[in-house]
Structure formats: structure tokens, C-alpha cells
PDB file of C-alpha atoms in Angstrom:
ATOM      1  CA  UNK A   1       0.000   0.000   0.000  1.00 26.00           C
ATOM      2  CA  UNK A   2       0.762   3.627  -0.346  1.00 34.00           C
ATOM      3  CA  UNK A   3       1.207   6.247   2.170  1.00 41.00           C
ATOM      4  CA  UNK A   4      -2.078   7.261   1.694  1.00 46.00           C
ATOM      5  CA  UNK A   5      -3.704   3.823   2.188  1.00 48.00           C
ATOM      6  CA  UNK A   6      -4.182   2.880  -0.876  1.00 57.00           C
ATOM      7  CA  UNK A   7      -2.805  -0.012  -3.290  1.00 63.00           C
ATOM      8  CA  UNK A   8      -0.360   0.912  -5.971  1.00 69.00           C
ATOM      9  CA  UNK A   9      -1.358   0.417  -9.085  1.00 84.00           C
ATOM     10  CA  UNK A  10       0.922  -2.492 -11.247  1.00 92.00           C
ATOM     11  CA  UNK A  11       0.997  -1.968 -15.250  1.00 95.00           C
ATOM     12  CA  UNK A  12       1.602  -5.058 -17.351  1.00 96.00           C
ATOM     13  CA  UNK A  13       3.223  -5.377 -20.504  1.00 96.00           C
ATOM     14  CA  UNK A  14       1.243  -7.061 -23.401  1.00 97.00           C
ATOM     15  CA  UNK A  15       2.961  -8.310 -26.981  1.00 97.00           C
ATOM     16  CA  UNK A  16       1.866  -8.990 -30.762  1.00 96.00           C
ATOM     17  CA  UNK A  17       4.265 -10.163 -33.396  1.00 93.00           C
ATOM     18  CA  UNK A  18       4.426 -11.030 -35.582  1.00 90.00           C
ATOM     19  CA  UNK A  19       2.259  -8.130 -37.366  1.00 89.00           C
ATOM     20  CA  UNK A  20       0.301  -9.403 -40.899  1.00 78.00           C
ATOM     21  CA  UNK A  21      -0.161  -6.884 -43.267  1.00 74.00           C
ATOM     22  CA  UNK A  22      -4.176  -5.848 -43.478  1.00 72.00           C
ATOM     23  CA  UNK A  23      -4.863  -3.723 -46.120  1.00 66.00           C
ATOM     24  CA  UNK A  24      -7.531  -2.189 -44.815  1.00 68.00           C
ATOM     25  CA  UNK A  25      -8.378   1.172 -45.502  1.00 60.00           C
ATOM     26  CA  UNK A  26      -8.520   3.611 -42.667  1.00 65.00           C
ATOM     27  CA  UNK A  27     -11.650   4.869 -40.948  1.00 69.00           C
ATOM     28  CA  UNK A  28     -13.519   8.130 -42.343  1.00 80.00           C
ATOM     29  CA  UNK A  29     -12.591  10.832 -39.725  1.00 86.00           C
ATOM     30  CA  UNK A  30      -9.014   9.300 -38.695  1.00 93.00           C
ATOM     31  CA  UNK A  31      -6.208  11.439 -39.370  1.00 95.00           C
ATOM     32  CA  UNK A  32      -2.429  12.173 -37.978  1.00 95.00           C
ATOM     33  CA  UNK A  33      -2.328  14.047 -34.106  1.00 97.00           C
ATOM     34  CA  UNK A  34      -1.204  17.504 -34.335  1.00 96.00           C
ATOM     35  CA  UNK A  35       0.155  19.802 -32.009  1.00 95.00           C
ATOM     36  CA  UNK A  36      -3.408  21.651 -32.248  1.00 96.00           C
ATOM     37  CA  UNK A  37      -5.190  18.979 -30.537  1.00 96.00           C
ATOM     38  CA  UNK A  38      -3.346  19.364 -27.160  1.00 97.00           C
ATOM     39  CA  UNK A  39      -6.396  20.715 -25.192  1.00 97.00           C
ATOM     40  CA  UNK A  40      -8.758  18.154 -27.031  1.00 97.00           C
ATOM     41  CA  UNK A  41      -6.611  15.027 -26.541  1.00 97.00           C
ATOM     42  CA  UNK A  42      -6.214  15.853 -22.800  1.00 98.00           C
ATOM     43  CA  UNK A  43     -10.030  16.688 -22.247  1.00 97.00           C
ATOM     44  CA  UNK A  44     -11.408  13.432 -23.827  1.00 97.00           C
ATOM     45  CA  UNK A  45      -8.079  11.750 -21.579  1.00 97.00           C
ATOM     46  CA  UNK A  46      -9.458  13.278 -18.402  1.00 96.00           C
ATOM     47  CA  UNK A  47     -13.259  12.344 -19.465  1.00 96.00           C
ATOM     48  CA  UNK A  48     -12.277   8.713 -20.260  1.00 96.00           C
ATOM     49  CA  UNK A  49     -10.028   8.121 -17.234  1.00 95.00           C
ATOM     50  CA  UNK A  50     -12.990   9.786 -14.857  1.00 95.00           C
ATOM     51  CA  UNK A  51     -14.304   6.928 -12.786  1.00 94.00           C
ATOM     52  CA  UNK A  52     -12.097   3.950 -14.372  1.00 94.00           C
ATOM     53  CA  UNK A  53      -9.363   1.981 -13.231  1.00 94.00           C
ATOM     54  CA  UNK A  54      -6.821   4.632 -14.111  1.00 93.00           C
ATOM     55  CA  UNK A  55      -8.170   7.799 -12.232  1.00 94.00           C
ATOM     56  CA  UNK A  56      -5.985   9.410  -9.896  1.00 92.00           C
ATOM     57  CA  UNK A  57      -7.810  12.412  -9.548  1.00 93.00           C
ATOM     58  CA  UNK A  58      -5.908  14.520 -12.326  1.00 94.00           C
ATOM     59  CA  UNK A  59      -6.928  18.072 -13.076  1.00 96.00           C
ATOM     60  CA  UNK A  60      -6.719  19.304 -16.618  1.00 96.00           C
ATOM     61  CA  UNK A  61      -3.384  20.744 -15.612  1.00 97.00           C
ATOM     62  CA  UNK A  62      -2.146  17.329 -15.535  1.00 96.00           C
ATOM     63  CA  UNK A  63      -3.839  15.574 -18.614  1.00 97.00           C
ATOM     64  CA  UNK A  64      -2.445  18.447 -20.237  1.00 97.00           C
ATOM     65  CA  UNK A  65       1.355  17.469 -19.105  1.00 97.00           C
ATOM     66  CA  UNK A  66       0.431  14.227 -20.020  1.00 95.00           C
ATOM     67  CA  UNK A  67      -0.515  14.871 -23.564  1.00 96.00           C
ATOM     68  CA  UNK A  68       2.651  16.799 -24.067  1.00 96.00           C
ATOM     69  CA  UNK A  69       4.595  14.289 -22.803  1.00 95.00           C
ATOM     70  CA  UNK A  70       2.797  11.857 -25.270  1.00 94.00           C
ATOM     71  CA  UNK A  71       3.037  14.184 -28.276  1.00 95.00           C
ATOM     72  CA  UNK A  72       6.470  15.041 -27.557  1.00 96.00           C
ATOM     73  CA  UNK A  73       7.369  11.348 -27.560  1.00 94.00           C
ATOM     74  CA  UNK A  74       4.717   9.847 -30.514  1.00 96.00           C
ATOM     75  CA  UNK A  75       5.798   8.085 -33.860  1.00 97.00           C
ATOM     76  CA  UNK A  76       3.173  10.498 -35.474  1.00 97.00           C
ATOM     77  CA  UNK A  77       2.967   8.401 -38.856  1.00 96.00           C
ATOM     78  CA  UNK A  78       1.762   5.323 -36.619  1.00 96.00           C
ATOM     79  CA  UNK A  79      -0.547   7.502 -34.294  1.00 97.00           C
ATOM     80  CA  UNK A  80      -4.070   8.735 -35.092  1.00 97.00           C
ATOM     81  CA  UNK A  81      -7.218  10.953 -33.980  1.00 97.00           C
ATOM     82  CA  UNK A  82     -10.584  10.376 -34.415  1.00 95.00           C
ATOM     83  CA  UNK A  83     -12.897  13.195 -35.009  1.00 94.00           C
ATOM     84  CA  UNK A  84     -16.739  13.679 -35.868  1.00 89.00           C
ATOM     85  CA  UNK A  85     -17.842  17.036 -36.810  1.00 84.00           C
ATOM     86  CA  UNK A  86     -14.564  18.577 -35.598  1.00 87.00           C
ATOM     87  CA  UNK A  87     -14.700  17.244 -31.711  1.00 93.00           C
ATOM     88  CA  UNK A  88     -11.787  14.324 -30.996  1.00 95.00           C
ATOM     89  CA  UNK A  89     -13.797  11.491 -30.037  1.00 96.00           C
ATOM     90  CA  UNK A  90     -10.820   9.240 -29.554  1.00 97.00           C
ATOM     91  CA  UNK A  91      -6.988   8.819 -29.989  1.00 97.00           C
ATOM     92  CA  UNK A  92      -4.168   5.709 -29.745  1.00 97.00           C
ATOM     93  CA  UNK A  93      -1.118   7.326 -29.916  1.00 97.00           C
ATOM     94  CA  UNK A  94       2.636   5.167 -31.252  1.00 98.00           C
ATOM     95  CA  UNK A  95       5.688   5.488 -28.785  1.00 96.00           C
ATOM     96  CA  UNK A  96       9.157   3.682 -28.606  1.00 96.00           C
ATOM     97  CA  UNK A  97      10.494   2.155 -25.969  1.00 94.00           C
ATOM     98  CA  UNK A  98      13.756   0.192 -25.952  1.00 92.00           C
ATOM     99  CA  UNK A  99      13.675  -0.024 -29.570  1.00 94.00           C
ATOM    100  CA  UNK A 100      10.103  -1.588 -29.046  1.00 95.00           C
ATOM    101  CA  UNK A 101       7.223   0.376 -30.494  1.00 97.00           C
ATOM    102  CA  UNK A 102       4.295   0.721 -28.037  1.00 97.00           C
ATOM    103  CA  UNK A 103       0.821   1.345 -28.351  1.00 97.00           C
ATOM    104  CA  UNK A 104       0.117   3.596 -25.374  1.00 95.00           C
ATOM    105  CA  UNK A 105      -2.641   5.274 -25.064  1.00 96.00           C
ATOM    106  CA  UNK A 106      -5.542   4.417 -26.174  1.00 97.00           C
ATOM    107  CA  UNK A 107      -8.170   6.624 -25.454  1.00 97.00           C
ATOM    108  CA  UNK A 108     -11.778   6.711 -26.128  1.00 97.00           C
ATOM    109  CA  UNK A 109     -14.766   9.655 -25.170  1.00 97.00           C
ATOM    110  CA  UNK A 110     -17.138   8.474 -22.355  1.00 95.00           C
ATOM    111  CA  UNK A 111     -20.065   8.696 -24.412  1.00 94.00           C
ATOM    112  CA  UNK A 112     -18.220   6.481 -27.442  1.00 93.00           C
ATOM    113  CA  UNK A 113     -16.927   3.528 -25.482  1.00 93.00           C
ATOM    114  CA  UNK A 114     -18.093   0.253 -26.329  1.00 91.00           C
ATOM    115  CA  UNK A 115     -19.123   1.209 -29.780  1.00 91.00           C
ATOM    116  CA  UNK A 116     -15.765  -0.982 -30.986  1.00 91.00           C
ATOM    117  CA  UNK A 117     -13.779   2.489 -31.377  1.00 93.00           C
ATOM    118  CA  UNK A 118     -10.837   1.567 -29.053  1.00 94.00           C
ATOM    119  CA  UNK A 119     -10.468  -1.422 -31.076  1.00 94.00           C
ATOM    120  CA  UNK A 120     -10.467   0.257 -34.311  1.00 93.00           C
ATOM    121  CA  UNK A 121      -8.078   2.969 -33.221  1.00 95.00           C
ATOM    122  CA  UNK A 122      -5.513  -0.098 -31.936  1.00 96.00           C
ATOM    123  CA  UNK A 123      -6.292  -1.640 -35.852  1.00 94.00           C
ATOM    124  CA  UNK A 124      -5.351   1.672 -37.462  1.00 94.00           C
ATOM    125  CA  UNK A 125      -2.138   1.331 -35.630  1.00 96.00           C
ATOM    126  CA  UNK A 126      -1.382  -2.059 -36.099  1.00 95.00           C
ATOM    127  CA  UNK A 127      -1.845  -1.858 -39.971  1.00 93.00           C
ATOM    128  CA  UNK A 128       0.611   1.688 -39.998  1.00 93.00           C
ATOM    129  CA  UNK A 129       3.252  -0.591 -38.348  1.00 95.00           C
ATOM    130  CA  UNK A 130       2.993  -3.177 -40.284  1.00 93.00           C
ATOM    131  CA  UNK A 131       3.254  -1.461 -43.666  1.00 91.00           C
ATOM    132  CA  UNK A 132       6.387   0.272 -42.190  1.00 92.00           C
ATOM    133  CA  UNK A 133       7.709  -3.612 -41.769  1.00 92.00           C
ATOM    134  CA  UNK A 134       7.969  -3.513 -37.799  1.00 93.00           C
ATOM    135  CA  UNK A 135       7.293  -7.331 -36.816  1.00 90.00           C
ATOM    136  CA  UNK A 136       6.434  -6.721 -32.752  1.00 95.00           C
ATOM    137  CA  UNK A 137       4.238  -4.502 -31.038  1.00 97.00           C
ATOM    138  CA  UNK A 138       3.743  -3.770 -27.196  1.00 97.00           C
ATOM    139  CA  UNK A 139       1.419  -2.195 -25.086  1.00 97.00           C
ATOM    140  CA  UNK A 140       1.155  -1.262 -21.655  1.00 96.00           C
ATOM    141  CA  UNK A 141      -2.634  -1.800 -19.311  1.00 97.00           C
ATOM    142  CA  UNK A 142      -2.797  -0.823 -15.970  1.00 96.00           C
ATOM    143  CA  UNK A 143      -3.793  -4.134 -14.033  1.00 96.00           C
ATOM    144  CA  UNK A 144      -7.532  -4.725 -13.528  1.00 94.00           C
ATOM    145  CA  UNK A 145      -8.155  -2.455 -16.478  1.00 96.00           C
ATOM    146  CA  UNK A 146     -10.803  -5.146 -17.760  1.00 95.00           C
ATOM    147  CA  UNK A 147     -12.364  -3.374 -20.896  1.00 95.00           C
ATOM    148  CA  UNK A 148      -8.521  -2.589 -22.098  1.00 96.00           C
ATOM    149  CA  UNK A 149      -6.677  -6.610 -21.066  1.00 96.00           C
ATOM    150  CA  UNK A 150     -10.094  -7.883 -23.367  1.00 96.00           C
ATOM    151  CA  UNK A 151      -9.235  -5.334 -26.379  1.00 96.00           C
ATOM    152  CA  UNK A 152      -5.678  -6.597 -26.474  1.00 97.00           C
ATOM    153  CA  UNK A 153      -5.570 -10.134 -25.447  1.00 96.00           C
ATOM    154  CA  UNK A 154      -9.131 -10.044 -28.007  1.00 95.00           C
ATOM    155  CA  UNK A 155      -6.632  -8.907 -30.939  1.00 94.00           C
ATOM    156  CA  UNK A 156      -3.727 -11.476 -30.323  1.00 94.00           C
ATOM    157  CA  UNK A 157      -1.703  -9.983 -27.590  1.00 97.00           C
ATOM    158  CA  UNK A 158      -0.166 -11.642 -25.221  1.00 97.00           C
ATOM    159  CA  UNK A 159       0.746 -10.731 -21.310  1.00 96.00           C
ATOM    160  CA  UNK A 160       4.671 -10.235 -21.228  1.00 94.00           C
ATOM    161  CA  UNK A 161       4.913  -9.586 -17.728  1.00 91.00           C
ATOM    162  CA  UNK A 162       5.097  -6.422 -15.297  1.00 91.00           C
ATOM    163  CA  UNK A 163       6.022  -3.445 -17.317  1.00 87.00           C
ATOM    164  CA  UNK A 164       9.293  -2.659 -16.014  1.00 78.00           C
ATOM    165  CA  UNK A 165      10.182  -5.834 -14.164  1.00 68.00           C
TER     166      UNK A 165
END
């Protein structure tokens, strides 16, 4: 437990690979992030995280350092948006680590979760990567984030381990 009484949260690290090709077009509305969508992308972050698994009580301030953090650090060709008439309904976002690209986050409005638009966002990833010829893809779930573990083990990922073991 924490200081404050409560149980730290563990992350695990899931893996894919090898990657098949899909040729798949992308979805209508899915485009590139840009540095423009910094207060969107941490709005919809702080409205999907409210409640869940992965709430820590942020303030926008935070979601906001967050984002930047994110952008700063995405492979922007692998990483989309979602819009519908111009609001940012949801985002997965490309990152390396250790030579390892990541998918991390994925992110998805309150009022458009279980519509299959996580799992769509993940796909649009998957199929950048795998036209760019990367063979392995991770992710990273907070533990006990059911809804996100079914998404990924539901598309062929495997549990690796704790992230950072």
C-alpha cells in the first residue's frame, strides 16, 4: 500500500508479433495528431479516465502534461485521432520504448466507449506498423483495467509480464 492507504497500481506489458499486413483502408474521420489537438486530446483523456481503473484524480493541468509528454514522444505516422464534426472522439497514440514500439494510449470519449472504437483505433495502428515492416508490437494496461486486457488479449496480444520488471 501507499502512504495514503491505498494499493499501488501495477501496469503489465502485453505483446503482438508477428504483425500481418491488413490492407484495410482507414476509418472516415481518422487522421495524424497535431500539435493543435493538445487541449482536445487531454479533455477526452481526463473524461475517459474519470471513474475507471486509471483515475488518480488529475486536473486538466495534468492531462495536459500528459498529452505533451505523449506528443512530444509519438511516432506520429503510426498515431491517429478520431474526429466527428470537428470534436476528438478518440486517440491511440505510437511510442518507442527500448527499440520496441508501443501502443500507449488508447483513449476513447465516455459517451463512445463500447461502440468498438478503441479497437479500431488499436487496428489503425497495427496496420501503420505493419506497412512500415515492424514485426512486434507492445502495449502497456494498468492491471484490472478489464475493458482494455479484453481489447488486447481479443486482438492477439499476449501478457509479457510487469512493465518494467
Amino acid at each position: 500500500m501507499s502512504a495514503d492507504g491505498a494499493t499501488p497500481r501495477t501496469r503489465s506489458e502485453y505483446r503482438l508479433g508477428p504483425i500481418a499486413p491488413d490492407p484495410s483502408t482507414t476509418r472516415e474521420g481518422a487522421r495524424r495528431p497535431l500539435d493543435a489537438d493538445r487541449d482536445a486530446l487531454a479533455t477526452v483523456m481526463l473524461d475517459a479516465y474519470r471513474g475507471t481503473i486509471d483515475d488518480e484524480g488529475e486536473s486538466i493541468g495534468d492531462a495536459l502534461a500528459a498529452v505533451d509528454y505523449y506528443l512530444d514522444s509519438a511516432v506520429r505516422e503510426h498515431s491517429f485521432v478520431w474526429t466527428q464534426c470537428g470534436a476528438v472522439c478518440a486517440f491511440s497514440l505510437v511510442v518507442v520504448v527500448n527499440d520496441l514500439h508501443y501502443i500507449d494510449p488508447v483513449v476513447v470519449a465516455p459517451d463512445r466507449k463500447r461502440q468498438g472504437l478503441g479497437r479500431e483505433m488499436v487496428l489503425l495502428c497495427l496496420r501503420s506498423l505493419a506497412r512500415d515492416g515492424q514485426s512486434e508490437v507492445g502495449a502497456t494496461i494498468t492491471d484490472g483495467n478489464v475493458p482494455s486486457e479484453r481489447l488486447f488479449l481479443g486482438l492477439g496480444f499476449a501478457r509479457h509480464g510487469v512493465w518494467g520488471a
